[in-house]
Coordinates of C-alpha atoms in Angstrom, one line a residue:
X20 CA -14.0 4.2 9.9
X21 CA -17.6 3.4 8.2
X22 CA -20.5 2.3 9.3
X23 CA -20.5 -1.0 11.0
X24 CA -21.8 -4.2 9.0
X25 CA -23.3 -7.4 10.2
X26 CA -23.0 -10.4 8.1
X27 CA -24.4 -13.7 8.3
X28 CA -22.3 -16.8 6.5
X29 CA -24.8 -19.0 5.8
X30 CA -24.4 -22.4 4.2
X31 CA -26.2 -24.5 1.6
X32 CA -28.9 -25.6 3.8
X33 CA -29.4 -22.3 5.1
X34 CA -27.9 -22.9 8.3
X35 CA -26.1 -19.5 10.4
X36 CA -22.5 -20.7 10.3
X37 CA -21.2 -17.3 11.9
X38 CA -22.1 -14.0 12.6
X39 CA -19.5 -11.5 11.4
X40 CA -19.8 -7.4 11.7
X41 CA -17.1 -4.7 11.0
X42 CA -16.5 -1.1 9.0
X43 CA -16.1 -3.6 5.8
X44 CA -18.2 -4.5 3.0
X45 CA -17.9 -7.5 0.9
X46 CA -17.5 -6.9 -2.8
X47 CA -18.4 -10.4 -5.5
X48 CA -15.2 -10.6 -7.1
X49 CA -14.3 -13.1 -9.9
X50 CA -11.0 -15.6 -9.9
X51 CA -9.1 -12.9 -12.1
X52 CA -9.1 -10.4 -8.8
X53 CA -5.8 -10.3 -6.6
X54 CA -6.1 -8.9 -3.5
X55 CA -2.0 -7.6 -3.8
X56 CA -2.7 -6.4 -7.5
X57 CA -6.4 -4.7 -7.0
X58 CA -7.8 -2.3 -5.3
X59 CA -11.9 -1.2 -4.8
X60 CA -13.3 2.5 -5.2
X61 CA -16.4 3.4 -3.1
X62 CA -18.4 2.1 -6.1
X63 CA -17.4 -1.7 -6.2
X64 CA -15.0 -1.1 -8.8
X65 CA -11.9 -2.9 -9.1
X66 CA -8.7 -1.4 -10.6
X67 CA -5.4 -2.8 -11.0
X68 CA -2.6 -1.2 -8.5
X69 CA 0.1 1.2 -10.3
X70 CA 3.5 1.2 -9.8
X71 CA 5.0 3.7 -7.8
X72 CA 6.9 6.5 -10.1
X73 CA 10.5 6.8 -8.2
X74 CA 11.7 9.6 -9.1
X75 CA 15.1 9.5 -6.9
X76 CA 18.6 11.2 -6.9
X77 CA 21.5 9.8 -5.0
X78 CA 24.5 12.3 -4.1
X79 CA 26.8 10.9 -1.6
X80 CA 25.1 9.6 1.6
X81 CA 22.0 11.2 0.4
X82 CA 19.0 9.9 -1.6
X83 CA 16.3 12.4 -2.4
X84 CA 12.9 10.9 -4.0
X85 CA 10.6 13.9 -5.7
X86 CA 7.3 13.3 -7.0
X87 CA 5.9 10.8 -4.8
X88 CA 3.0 10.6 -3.7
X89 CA 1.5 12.3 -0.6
X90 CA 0.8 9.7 2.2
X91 CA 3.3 6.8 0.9
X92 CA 4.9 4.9 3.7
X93 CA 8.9 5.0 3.7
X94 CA 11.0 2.5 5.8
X95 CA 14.8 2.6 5.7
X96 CA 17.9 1.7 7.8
X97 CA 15.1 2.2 11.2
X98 CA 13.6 5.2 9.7
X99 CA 9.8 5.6 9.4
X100 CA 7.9 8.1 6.9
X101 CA 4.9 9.1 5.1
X102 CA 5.5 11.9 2.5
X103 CA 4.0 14.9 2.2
X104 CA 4.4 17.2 -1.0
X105 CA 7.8 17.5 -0.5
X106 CA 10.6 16.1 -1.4
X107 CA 11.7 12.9 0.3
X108 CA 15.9 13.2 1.5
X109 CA 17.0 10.2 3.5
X110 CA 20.6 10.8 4.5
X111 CA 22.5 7.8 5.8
X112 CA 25.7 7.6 8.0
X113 CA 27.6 4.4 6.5
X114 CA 28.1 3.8 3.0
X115 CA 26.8 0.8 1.7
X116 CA 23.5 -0.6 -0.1
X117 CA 20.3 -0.4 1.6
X118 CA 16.6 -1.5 1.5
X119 CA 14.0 1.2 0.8
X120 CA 10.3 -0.3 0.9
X121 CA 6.9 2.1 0.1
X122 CA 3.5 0.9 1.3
X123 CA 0.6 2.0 2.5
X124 CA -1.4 3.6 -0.7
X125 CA -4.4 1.1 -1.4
X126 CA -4.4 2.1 -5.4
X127 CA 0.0 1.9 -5.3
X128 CA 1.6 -1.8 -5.7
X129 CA 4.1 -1.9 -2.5
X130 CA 7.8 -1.8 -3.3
X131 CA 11.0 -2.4 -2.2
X132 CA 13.9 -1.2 -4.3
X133 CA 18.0 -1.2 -3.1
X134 CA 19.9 2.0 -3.6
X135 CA 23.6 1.7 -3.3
X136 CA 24.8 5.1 -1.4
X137 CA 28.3 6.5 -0.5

C-alpha cells in the first residue's frame, strides 16, 4: 500500500471532530461521481468504469472466456479465479444454468452474467 495519511474532519466552527489516517487519499468529487460507475487514476482523475468485453464459448459442460482481462476475479458453482493471459475454461459436472460474476478491476464495471451449459 501507500503512504499513510492523517486527516482531520473538522466542522464549521473549526472544531476536531475525528482524526482519521490510512493508505487513502480523499479526492473533491461533484454529485455526478458514482462510486460503482467511477474510478480515480493517480492524478485525481475520474473516469467512468467499462464494461467487461466477454468474449465466451460454450461447448457442452464447458465455457471458455478469451480476451479478458489479466487480474479479473471469476466466481462460479464454488470456483475462485483471477485470469491471467490465458484463456479462461470452466468445466462443470451438471448441466444446468449457472451464475458467473467478474470483479475485482477498479477501471471494469463488476458483472454477473448466466450461461446455460450442457
Amino acid at each position: 500500500m501507500g503512504d499513510v495519511h492523517r486527516y482531520a474532519m473538522v466542522s464549521d466552527k473549526g472544531e476536531i471532530l475525528q482524526i482519521t489516517s490510512g493508505p487513502y487519499r480523499y479526492v473533491a468529487c461533484d454529485d455526478t461521481i458514482d462510486d460503482s460507475a467511477h474510478y480515480v487514476d493517480a492524478d485525481n482523475n475520474f473516469y467512468l468504469k467499462e464494461l467487461i468485453a466477454l468474449d465466451k464459448n460454450v461447448d457442452g459442460l464447458v465455457v471458455t472466456f478469451t480476451g479478458l482481462p489479466e487480474g479479473l476475479e471469476v466466481k462460479t458453482n464454488g470456483m475462485d479465479t483471477v485470469t491471467d493471459n490465458e484463456s479462461l475454461v470452466i468445466e462443470y459436472d451438471v448441466p444446468g444454468t449457472y451464475t458467473i460474476s467478474f470483479s475485482g478491476l477498479v477501471n471494469y464495471l463488476d458483472h454477473e452474467m448466466e450461461v446455460t451449459v450442457g
